[in-house]
Structure formats: structure tokens, C-alpha cells
PDB file of C-alpha atoms in Angstrom:
ATOM      1  CA  PHE A   1       0.000   0.000   0.000  1.00  0.00           C
ATOM      2  CA  ALA A   2       2.786   2.411   0.947  1.00  0.00           C
ATOM      3  CA  VAL A   3       4.649   1.706  -2.304  1.00  0.00           C
ATOM      4  CA  CYS A   4       1.466   2.281  -4.322  1.00  0.00           C
ATOM      5  CA  LEU A   5       0.991   5.668  -2.668  1.00  0.00           C
ATOM      6  CA  GLY A   6       4.668   6.416  -3.264  1.00  0.00           C
ATOM      7  CA  LEU A   7       4.033   6.091  -7.002  1.00  0.00           C
ATOM      8  CA  PHE A   8       2.170   9.390  -6.780  1.00  0.00           C
ATOM      9  CA  GLU A   9       5.611  10.989  -6.436  1.00  0.00           C
ATOM     10  CA  LEU A  10       6.009  10.437 -10.187  1.00  0.00           C
ATOM     11  CA  VAL A  11       3.627  13.361 -10.662  1.00  0.00           C
ATOM     12  CA  PHE A  12       6.508  15.616  -9.607  1.00  0.00           C
ATOM     13  CA  ILE A  13       8.334  14.642 -12.792  1.00  0.00           C
ATOM     14  CA  VAL A  14       5.277  15.694 -14.789  1.00  0.00           C
ATOM     15  CA  THR A  15       5.114  19.068 -13.022  1.00  0.00           C
ATOM     16  CA  ALA A  16       8.832  19.638 -13.633  1.00  0.00           C
ATOM     17  CA  ILE A  17       8.283  19.101 -17.356  1.00  0.00           C
ATOM     18  CA  MET A  18       5.260  21.406 -17.281  1.00  0.00           C
ATOM     19  CA  ALA A  19       7.426  24.116 -15.703  1.00  0.00           C
ATOM     20  CA  GLN A  20       9.494  24.136 -18.936  1.00  0.00           C
ATOM     21  CA  PRO A  21      12.800  25.332 -17.463  1.00  0.00           C
ATOM     22  CA  THR A  22      15.698  25.927 -19.843  1.00  0.00           C
ATOM     23  CA  MET A  23      19.038  24.167 -19.398  1.00  0.00           C
ATOM     24  CA  GLU A  24      20.617  27.525 -18.596  1.00  0.00           C
ATOM     25  CA  GLU A  25      18.115  28.144 -15.803  1.00  0.00           C
ATOM     26  CA  ILE A  26      18.816  24.679 -14.344  1.00  0.00           C
ATOM     27  CA  PHE A  27      22.615  24.732 -14.445  1.00  0.00           C
ATOM     28  CA  LYS A  28      23.403  28.427 -13.941  1.00  0.00           C
ATOM     29  CA  PRO A  29      22.924  28.298 -10.120  1.00  0.00           C
ATOM     30  CA  PHE A  30      25.673  25.652  -9.907  1.00  0.00           C
ATOM     31  CA  MET A  31      28.188  28.330 -10.868  1.00  0.00           C
ATOM     32  CA  SER A  32      27.435  30.498  -7.834  1.00  0.00           C
ATOM     33  CA  GLN A  33      27.199  28.755  -4.478  1.00  0.00           C
ATOM     34  CA  PRO A  34      26.324  31.251  -1.685  1.00  0.00           C
ATOM     35  CA  VAL A  35      28.290  29.470   1.062  1.00  0.00           C
ATOM     36  CA  GLN A  36      28.257  32.702   3.084  1.00  0.00           C
ATOM     37  CA  ASP A  37      24.485  32.342   3.471  1.00  0.00           C
ATOM     38  CA  LYS A  38      23.764  30.459   6.724  1.00  0.00           C
ATOM     39  CA  ALA A  39      20.397  29.165   5.517  1.00  0.00           C
ATOM     40  CA  TYR A  40      21.977  27.840   2.311  1.00  0.00           C
ATOM     41  CA  VAL A  41      24.742  26.029   4.206  1.00  0.00           C
ATOM     42  CA  ARG A  42      22.158  24.458   6.492  1.00  0.00           C
ATOM     43  CA  LEU A  43      20.065  23.175   3.590  1.00  0.00           C
ATOM     44  CA  ALA A  44      23.125  22.036   1.621  1.00  0.00           C
ATOM     45  CA  THR A  45      24.272  19.982   4.605  1.00  0.00           C
ATOM     46  CA  ALA A  46      20.806  18.510   5.006  1.00  0.00           C
ATOM     47  CA  ASN A  47      20.688  17.726   1.297  1.00  0.00           C
ATOM     48  CA  ILE A  48      23.778  15.529   1.561  1.00  0.00           C
ATOM     49  CA  GLY A  49      22.210  13.673   4.469  1.00  0.00           C
ATOM     50  CA  ALA A  50      18.996  13.269   2.493  1.00  0.00           C
ATOM     51  CA  VAL A  51      20.717  11.856  -0.601  1.00  0.00           C
ATOM     52  CA  ILE A  52      23.188   9.483   1.115  1.00  0.00           C
ATOM     53  CA  MET A  53      21.341   8.246   4.188  1.00  0.00           C
ATOM     54  CA  PRO A  54      23.509   6.055   6.429  1.00  0.00           C
ATOM     55  CA  PHE A  55      20.607   3.889   7.574  1.00  0.00           C
ATOM     56  CA  MET A  56      19.810   3.004   3.948  1.00  0.00           C
ATOM     57  CA  ILE A  57      23.137   1.177   3.725  1.00  0.00           C
ATOM     58  CA  PHE A  58      22.197  -0.968   6.717  1.00  0.00           C
ATOM     59  CA  TYR A  59      18.714  -1.483   5.312  1.00  0.00           C
ATOM     60  CA  GLN A  60      20.004  -2.736   1.987  1.00  0.00           C
ATOM     61  CA  GLN A  61      22.398  -5.297   3.443  1.00  0.00           C
ATOM     62  CA  SER A  62      19.668  -6.591   5.784  1.00  0.00           C
ATOM     63  CA  ALA A  63      17.116  -6.726   2.968  1.00  0.00           C
ATOM     64  CA  ILE A  64      19.540  -8.704   0.791  1.00  0.00           C
ATOM     65  CA  VAL A  65      20.022 -11.212   3.602  1.00  0.00           C
ATOM     66  CA  ASP A  66      16.269 -11.400   4.255  1.00  0.00           C
ATOM     67  CA  LYS A  67      15.609 -12.096   0.572  1.00  0.00           C
ATOM     68  CA  LYS A  68      18.258 -14.855   0.719  1.00  0.00           C
ATOM     69  CA  LEU A  69      20.185 -13.521  -2.265  1.00  0.00           C
ATOM     70  CA  SER A  70      23.350 -15.414  -3.181  1.00  0.00           C
ATOM     71  CA  PRO A  71      26.571 -14.305  -4.936  1.00  0.00           C
ATOM     72  CA  LYS A  72      25.004 -15.179  -8.298  1.00  0.00           C
ATOM     73  CA  ASP A  73      22.368 -12.500  -7.628  1.00  0.00           C
ATOM     74  CA  VAL A  74      24.925  -9.695  -7.161  1.00  0.00           C
ATOM     75  CA  HIS A  75      24.490  -8.360 -10.697  1.00  0.00           C
ATOM     76  CA  ILE A  76      20.715  -7.983 -10.522  1.00  0.00           C
ATOM     77  CA  ALA A  77      21.022  -6.479  -7.029  1.00  0.00           C
ATOM     78  CA  ARG A  78      23.427  -3.867  -8.394  1.00  0.00           C
ATOM     79  CA  VAL A  79      21.107  -3.055 -11.285  1.00  0.00           C
ATOM     80  CA  ASP A  80      18.228  -2.713  -8.822  1.00  0.00           C
ATOM     81  CA  THR A  81      20.280  -0.290  -6.703  1.00  0.00           C
ATOM     82  CA  ILE A  82      21.411   1.813  -9.670  1.00  0.00           C
ATOM     83  CA  VAL A  83      17.914   2.107 -11.148  1.00  0.00           C
ATOM     84  CA  GLY A  84      16.449   2.967  -7.756  1.00  0.00           C
ATOM     85  CA  SER A  85      19.109   5.613  -7.181  1.00  0.00           C
ATOM     86  CA  PHE A  86      18.439   7.345 -10.487  1.00  0.00           C
ATOM     87  CA  VAL A  87      14.656   7.235 -10.044  1.00  0.00           C
ATOM     88  CA  THR A  88      14.703   8.639  -6.506  1.00  0.00           C
ATOM     89  CA  GLN A  89      17.185  11.395  -7.312  1.00  0.00           C
ATOM     90  CA  GLY A  90      15.278  12.198 -10.483  1.00  0.00           C
ATOM     91  CA  ILE A  91      12.134  12.732  -8.411  1.00  0.00           C
ATOM     92  CA  MET A  92      14.055  14.898  -5.958  1.00  0.00           C
ATOM     93  CA  CYS A  93      15.388  17.071  -8.798  1.00  0.00           C
ATOM     94  CA  ALA A  94      11.869  17.304 -10.230  1.00  0.00           C
ATOM     95  CA  VAL A  95      10.544  18.591  -6.901  1.00  0.00           C
ATOM     96  CA  ILE A  96      13.277  21.241  -6.747  1.00  0.00           C
ATOM     97  CA  ILE A  97      12.693  22.342 -10.355  1.00  0.00           C
ATOM     98  CA  THR A  98       8.915  22.479  -9.899  1.00  0.00           C
ATOM     99  CA  THR A  99       9.165  24.447  -6.669  1.00  0.00           C
ATOM    100  CA  ALA A 100      11.762  26.902  -7.960  1.00  0.00           C
ATOM    101  CA  ALA A 101       9.875  27.548 -11.200  1.00  0.00           C
ATOM    102  CA  ALA A 102       6.546  28.083  -9.445  1.00  0.00           C
ATOM    103  CA  VAL A 103       7.967  30.371  -6.767  1.00  0.00           C
ATOM    104  CA  TRP A 104       9.836  32.533  -9.272  1.00  0.00           C
ATOM    105  CA  GLU A 105       6.794  32.697 -11.538  1.00  0.00           C
ATOM    106  CA  LYS A 106       4.552  33.947  -8.731  1.00  0.00           C
ATOM    107  CA  GLU A 107       6.603  36.398  -6.700  1.00  0.00           C
ATOM    108  CA  GLY A 108      10.329  35.767  -6.973  1.00  0.00           C
ATOM    109  CA  PRO A 109      12.569  33.954  -4.488  1.00  0.00           C
ATOM    110  CA  ARG A 110      11.201  33.398  -0.976  1.00  0.00           C
ATOM    111  CA  ASN A 111      11.422  30.888   1.842  1.00  0.00           C
ATOM    112  CA  LEU A 112       8.934  28.036   2.174  1.00  0.00           C
ATOM    113  CA  ASN A 113       8.466  27.387   5.872  1.00  0.00           C
ATOM    114  CA  SER A 114       5.583  24.925   6.032  1.00  0.00           C
ATOM    115  CA  ILE A 115       4.099  21.919   4.254  1.00  0.00           C
ATOM    116  CA  GLU A 116       1.073  24.045   3.345  1.00  0.00           C
ATOM    117  CA  GLU A 117       3.251  26.598   1.526  1.00  0.00           C
ATOM    118  CA  ILE A 118       5.014  23.852  -0.408  1.00  0.00           C
ATOM    119  CA  ALA A 119       1.680  22.262  -1.366  1.00  0.00           C
ATOM    120  CA  ASP A 120       0.451  25.622  -2.670  1.00  0.00           C
ATOM    121  CA  VAL A 121       3.429  25.735  -5.033  1.00  0.00           C
ATOM    122  CA  PHE A 122       2.271  22.611  -6.839  1.00  0.00           C
ATOM    123  CA  SER A 123      -1.143  24.148  -7.427  1.00  0.00           C
ATOM    124  CA  THR A 124       0.508  26.478  -9.939  1.00  0.00           C
ATOM    125  CA  HIS A 125       0.752  23.739 -12.559  1.00  0.00           C
ATOM    126  CA  LEU A 126      -1.932  21.241 -11.491  1.00  0.00           C
ATOM    127  CA  GLY A 127      -4.710  23.473 -10.225  1.00  0.00           C
ATOM    128  CA  GLU A 128      -5.524  24.203  -6.596  1.00  0.00           C
ATOM    129  CA  GLU A 129      -7.416  21.025  -5.668  1.00  0.00           C
ATOM    130  CA  ALA A 130      -5.518  18.560  -7.873  1.00  0.00           C
ATOM    131  CA  GLY A 131      -2.161  20.033  -6.863  1.00  0.00           C
ATOM    132  CA  LYS A 132      -2.806  19.698  -3.142  1.00  0.00           C
ATOM    133  CA  VAL A 133      -4.295  16.202  -3.429  1.00  0.00           C
ATOM    134  CA  LEU A 134      -1.517  14.788  -5.603  1.00  0.00           C
ATOM    135  CA  PHE A 135       1.186  16.461  -3.520  1.00  0.00           C
ATOM    136  CA  SER A 136      -0.366  15.065  -0.340  1.00  0.00           C
ATOM    137  CA  MET A 137      -0.592  11.551  -1.786  1.00  0.00           C
ATOM    138  CA  GLY A 138       3.033  11.627  -2.945  1.00  0.00           C
ATOM    139  CA  LEU A 139       4.195  13.023   0.391  1.00  0.00           C
ATOM    140  CA  LEU A 140       2.178  10.438   2.337  1.00  0.00           C
ATOM    141  CA  GLY A 141       3.492   7.588   0.192  1.00  0.00           C
ATOM    142  CA  GLY A 142       7.093   8.714   0.609  1.00  0.00           C
ATOM    143  CA  ALA A 143       6.629   9.103   4.370  1.00  0.00           C
ATOM    144  CA  LEU A 144       5.083   5.641   4.732  1.00  0.00           C
ATOM    145  CA  VAL A 145       7.864   3.990   2.733  1.00  0.00           C
ATOM    146  CA  GLY A 146      10.483   5.915   4.740  1.00  0.00           C
ATOM    147  CA  GLY A 147       8.855   4.885   8.009  1.00  0.00           C
ATOM    148  CA  LEU A 148       8.844   1.227   6.965  1.00  0.00           C
ATOM    149  CA  VAL A 149      12.491   1.362   5.905  1.00  0.00           C
ATOM    150  CA  VAL A 150      13.752   3.008   9.097  1.00  0.00           C
ATOM    151  CA  SER A 151      11.705   0.706  11.332  1.00  0.00           C
ATOM    152  CA  LEU A 152      12.811  -2.429   9.497  1.00  0.00           C
ATOM    153  CA  THR A 153      16.441  -1.308   9.646  1.00  0.00           C
ATOM    154  CA  ALA A 154      16.246  -0.956  13.424  1.00  0.00           C
ATOM    155  CA  ALA A 155      14.427  -4.275  13.836  1.00  0.00           C
ATOM    156  CA  TRP A 156      16.917  -6.150  11.644  1.00  0.00           C
ATOM    157  CA  GLY A 157      19.918  -4.481  13.284  1.00  0.00           C
ATOM    158  CA  LEU A 158      18.830  -5.108  16.866  1.00  0.00           C
ATOM    159  CA  GLY A 159      17.763  -8.625  15.969  1.00  0.00           C
ATOM    160  CA  GLU A 160      21.210  -9.372  14.579  1.00  0.00           C
ATOM    161  CA  LEU A 161      22.917  -7.801  17.595  1.00  0.00           C
ATOM    162  CA  MET A 162      20.818  -9.772  20.086  1.00  0.00           C
ATOM    163  CA  GLY A 163      20.716 -13.000  18.111  1.00  0.00           C
ATOM    164  CA  LEU A 164      16.937 -12.910  17.603  1.00  0.00           C
ATOM    165  CA  ARG A 165      14.911 -14.266  14.726  1.00  0.00           C
ATOM    166  CA  ARG A 166      14.658 -11.431  12.243  1.00  0.00           C
ATOM    167  CA  SER A 167      12.837 -11.949   8.982  1.00  0.00           C
ATOM    168  CA  LEU A 168       9.602 -10.858   7.361  1.00  0.00           C
ATOM    169  CA  GLU A 169       9.088 -14.506   6.462  1.00  0.00           C
ATOM    170  CA  TYR A 170       8.378 -15.266  10.127  1.00  0.00           C
ATOM    171  CA  LYS A 171       4.995 -14.710  11.719  1.00  0.00           C
ATOM    172  CA  ALA A 172       4.713 -12.414  14.736  1.00  0.00           C
ATOM    173  CA  THR A 173       4.448 -15.432  17.025  1.00  0.00           C
ATOM    174  CA  GLU A 174       7.676 -16.861  15.589  1.00  0.00           C
ATOM    175  CA  ALA A 175       9.740 -13.659  15.864  1.00  0.00           C
ATOM    176  CA  PRO A 176       8.109 -11.528  18.595  1.00  0.00           C
ATOM    177  CA  GLY A 177      11.263  -9.500  19.336  1.00  0.00           C
ATOM    178  CA  PHE A 178      11.650  -8.510  15.688  1.00  0.00           C
ATOM    179  CA  TYR A 179       8.047  -7.368  15.282  1.00  0.00           C
ATOM    180  CA  LEU A 180       8.001  -5.666  18.692  1.00  0.00           C
ATOM    181  CA  THR A 181      11.047  -3.567  17.774  1.00  0.00           C
ATOM    182  CA  TYR A 182       9.508  -2.804  14.390  1.00  0.00           C
ATOM    183  CA  THR A 183       6.233  -1.645  15.990  1.00  0.00           C
ATOM    184  CA  LEU A 184       7.923   0.414  18.709  1.00  0.00           C
ATOM    185  CA  MET A 185      10.060   2.242  16.141  1.00  0.00           C
ATOM    186  CA  ILE A 186       6.984   3.206  14.113  1.00  0.00           C
ATOM    187  CA  ALA A 187       5.189   4.354  17.271  1.00  0.00           C
ATOM    188  CA  PHE A 188       8.220   6.350  18.448  1.00  0.00           C
ATOM    189  CA  GLY A 189       8.568   8.079  15.083  1.00  0.00           C
ATOM    190  CA  ALA A 190       4.864   8.931  15.029  1.00  0.00           C
ATOM    191  CA  VAL A 191       4.979  10.422  18.539  1.00  0.00           C
ATOM    192  CA  VAL A 192       8.035  12.560  17.742  1.00  0.00           C
ATOM    193  CA  ALA A 193       6.495  13.780  14.473  1.00  0.00           C
ATOM    194  CA  ILE A 194       3.229  14.698  16.202  1.00  0.00           C
ATOM    195  CA  MET A 195       4.828  16.409  19.191  1.00  0.00           C
ATOM    196  CA  TYR A 196       7.505  18.379  17.321  1.00  0.00           C
ATOM    197  CA  PRO A 197       6.026  21.789  16.423  1.00  0.00           C
ATOM    198  CA  ASN A 198       7.807  22.261  13.070  1.00  0.00           C
ATOM    199  CA  PRO A 199       8.077  19.136  10.863  1.00  0.00           C
ATOM    200  CA  ILE A 200      10.343  20.860   8.326  1.00  0.00           C
ATOM    201  CA  GLU A 201      12.801  21.891  11.032  1.00  0.00           C
ATOM    202  CA  LEU A 202      12.755  18.324  12.365  1.00  0.00           C
ATOM    203  CA  GLU A 203      13.429  16.927   8.901  1.00  0.00           C
ATOM    204  CA  VAL A 204      16.352  19.269   8.314  1.00  0.00           C
ATOM    205  CA  PHE A 205      17.852  18.368  11.709  1.00  0.00           C
ATOM    206  CA  VAL A 206      17.640  14.623  11.000  1.00  0.00           C
ATOM    207  CA  GLU A 207      19.243  15.061   7.576  1.00  0.00           C
ATOM    208  CA  ILE A 208      22.107  17.114   9.055  1.00  0.00           C
ATOM    209  CA  LEU A 209      22.633  14.296  11.567  1.00  0.00           C
ATOM    210  CA  ASN A 210      22.774  11.866   8.626  1.00  0.00           C
ATOM    211  CA  ALA A 211      25.488  13.973   7.014  1.00  0.00           C
ATOM    212  CA  LEU A 212      27.478  14.015  10.263  1.00  0.00           C
ATOM    213  CA  LEU A 213      27.350  10.210  10.520  1.00  0.00           C
ATOM    214  CA  LEU A 214      28.195   9.670   6.868  1.00  0.00           C
ATOM    215  CA  PRO A 215      32.025   9.433   7.223  1.00  0.00           C
ATOM    216  CA  VAL A 216      31.719   6.703   9.861  1.00  0.00           C
ATOM    217  CA  VAL A 217      29.311   4.593   7.822  1.00  0.00           C
ATOM    218  CA  LEU A 218      31.086   4.991   4.481  1.00  0.00           C
ATOM    219  CA  GLY A 219      34.449   4.412   6.151  1.00  0.00           C
ATOM    220  CA  PHE A 220      33.385   1.058   7.582  1.00  0.00           C
ATOM    221  CA  LEU A 221      31.657   0.156   4.319  1.00  0.00           C
ATOM    222  CA  TYR A 222      34.869   0.766   2.381  1.00  0.00           C
ATOM    223  CA  VAL A 223      36.957  -1.291   4.802  1.00  0.00           C
ATOM    224  CA  LEU A 224      34.478  -4.169   4.529  1.00  0.00           C
ATOM    225  CA  ALA A 225      34.507  -4.017   0.729  1.00  0.00           C
ATOM    226  CA  TYR A 226      38.307  -3.760   0.595  1.00  0.00           C
ATOM    227  CA  LYS A 227      39.322  -6.310   3.223  1.00  0.00           C
ATOM    228  CA  ALA A 228      36.450  -8.328   4.694  1.00  0.00           C
ATOM    229  CA  LEU A 229      34.710  -9.648   1.580  1.00  0.00           C
ATOM    230  CA  PRO A 230      35.764 -12.929  -0.011  1.00  0.00           C
ATOM    231  CA  GLU A 231      38.730 -12.378  -2.296  1.00  0.00           C
ATOM    232  CA  GLU A 232      36.714 -12.664  -5.510  1.00  0.00           C
ATOM    233  CA  HIS A 233      34.270  -9.937  -4.416  1.00  0.00           C
ATOM    234  CA  ARG A 234      36.685  -7.367  -2.969  1.00  0.00           C
ATOM    235  CA  ILE A 235      37.138  -4.007  -4.651  1.00  0.00           C
ATOM    236  CA  LYS A 236      40.637  -3.707  -6.104  1.00  0.00           C
ATOM    237  CA  GLY A 237      42.951  -1.577  -8.183  1.00  0.00           C
ATOM    238  CA  SER A 238      41.681   1.515  -9.938  1.00  0.00           C
ATOM    239  CA  TYR A 239      38.105   0.750  -8.975  1.00  0.00           C
ATOM    240  CA  ALA A 240      39.010   0.696  -5.281  1.00  0.00           C
ATOM    241  CA  LEU A 241      40.927   3.960  -5.729  1.00  0.00           C
ATOM    242  CA  GLY A 242      37.982   5.581  -7.505  1.00  0.00           C
ATOM    243  CA  VAL A 243      35.586   4.514  -4.761  1.00  0.00           C
ATOM    244  CA  ALA A 244      37.985   5.840  -2.106  1.00  0.00           C
ATOM    245  CA  ILE A 245      38.200   9.220  -3.855  1.00  0.00           C
ATOM    246  CA  LEU A 246      34.422   9.420  -4.275  1.00  0.00           C
ATOM    247  CA  PHE A 247      33.781   8.460  -0.651  1.00  0.00           C
ATOM    248  CA  SER A 248      36.397  10.960   0.525  1.00  0.00           C
ATOM    249  CA  LEU A 249      34.812  13.766  -1.488  1.00  0.00           C
ATOM    250  CA  CYS A 250      31.340  12.996  -0.124  1.00  0.00           C
ATOM    251  CA  CYS A 251      32.579  12.745   3.450  1.00  0.00           C
ATOM    252  CA  GLY A 252      34.812  15.820   3.100  1.00  0.00           C
ATOM    253  CA  VAL A 253      31.994  18.004   1.817  1.00  0.00           C
ATOM    254  CA  ALA A 254      29.619  16.655   4.486  1.00  0.00           C
ATOM    255  CA  LEU A 255      32.089  17.365   7.300  1.00  0.00           C
ATOM    256  CA  TYR A 256      32.971  20.796   5.907  1.00  0.00           C
ATOM    257  CA  LEU A 257      29.326  21.829   5.749  1.00  0.00           C
ATOM    258  CA  CYS A 258      28.663  20.357   9.208  1.00  0.00           C
ATOM    259  CA  ILE A 259      31.536  22.441  10.599  1.00  0.00           C
ATOM    260  CA  LEU A 260      30.172  25.588   8.951  1.00  0.00           C
ATOM    261  CA  GLU A 261      26.713  24.782  10.331  1.00  0.00           C
ATOM    262  CA  THR A 262      28.168  24.320  13.821  1.00  0.00           C
ATOM    263  CA  ILE A 263      30.080  27.606  13.619  1.00  0.00           C
ATOM    264  CA  ASP A 264      26.999  29.450  12.389  1.00  0.00           C
ATOM    265  CA  ALA A 265      24.891  27.981  15.198  1.00  0.00           C
ATOM    266  CA  ALA A 266      27.460  29.033  17.777  1.00  0.00           C
ATOM    267  CA  VAL A 267      27.731  32.621  16.545  1.00  0.00           C
TER     268      VAL A 267
END
């Protein structure tokens, strides 16, 4: 059900096309990064944490184990990951393009500080009622999928740590610890989301935390891929060097922006 609702996010791609931005309008902002702007640094840091989420790495390895994939399934698993990465980031870019185009068309650049304001933006291209309904469905679907992923990650991780049965193939009576952890995580997330006064501020904070944890997670992931895997599956040579450079760039930018965010918060 959550995945079906998440498909409504594809409407964002349609709205991005309807906005009809030129290539110059899309790529010109890349040439001028206002790193002196505190709000920009904060959102840039959060954006890194939103794109490369540490818990997603744990989720994927647990999901692969739960699906009982073997070494012969590595290729299809990689294709699945690559396709999913492009689709999700394509949707994210579509949301940014749609929002930017609509805001500039109406009244020029301004901050969007609530879900209601963001929903109003999508009414520009889809009409008031259709825009709000489709945006709400896409947002709800994405939130449900995200909630399932985070909760399953915690349940799988704690189950592995404590030596409990941990698989969706088991019934609740066969793996009570797994399903209890899963349920408690969903309940905890719901309570925090309801009690926190500003959901956008909460989201940005969580994504900044993701960016801060990124070097630790990617560092361990690289060590595992370089040393711990069976010899035939280890990353080697130029490929290993390329991955190391890419990981270092991601972690370096994340740490740099986190430091700037910390300095700005302290001033």
C-alpha cells in the first residue's frame, strides 16, 4: 500500500516538465554557491544527508540477507540499486525544479516554511485542488515507505545484535522481538512527528545528523569491501581507488558543511 501511494511521487516529474525550465536556468545556479548564506549552508548539509542516508546502507544489506540472495544474484542487485538511485534522485530534482519555477513565476525567491506553503506551489501547474491532493498523496506515500524502511532497519539491526529471529518470512508469534522492535520504532517516530512543532525543522535536523554520521558509515563500508569480503568480491585496483576518492569527497563536503553549520549555530 505504501509503495502504491509512493508512485504518486512520479507526478513531480510531470510538473517539472510542465514548468518548462531551460538548461541555462537549471545549471546556472551551480556556478554560484552562496556558502556565506547560513540558511543555504544548512540546507546544503541537510541535502547531503537526504541523498546518502547512512541507515539506507544498513537497510540494503539486511534486505539482501532477508531475501536470501546469493553471490550469483549480485548483478541484478546492483542493477536494482542503480535504477532505484536514479529514479529517486530524479524525483528529488523534479521537486526542486517544480518548486523553484513556481515560486519565481509567482513572486520571486522566498522561503517556504511549512508543508502548506510547499503544497500551494504545486497548485501552480496542477490546479488548486488537484495540486494539493496529488502532492499530499506523494508526500504520504514517501513518508510511509520511509517509516517502513527506518523501522525495518532498526528491527533487523537489533535482531542481529541480540541473536533474535529477524525476517519478514516469520509470523509475529515466531519472531516476537523482531516485530516488537519494528512496531515500537513506528510508534516512536509517530509520537516525535506529532509532538515536534515544526516538521520541516525536524526533517532538516535529522538530515544534518545523517550527514554528520556519513564518514563513519562509508568508512566502515569501504573497509568491509576492501578487506572483509571474499577475495573474488573485494574491490581492487583503480576501482578501489575511484571509490575511495568518491567516498572521501562525499565525506569531506559533508564534514565541511557540518563544521560551517556548527560555527553558524554558535555565533
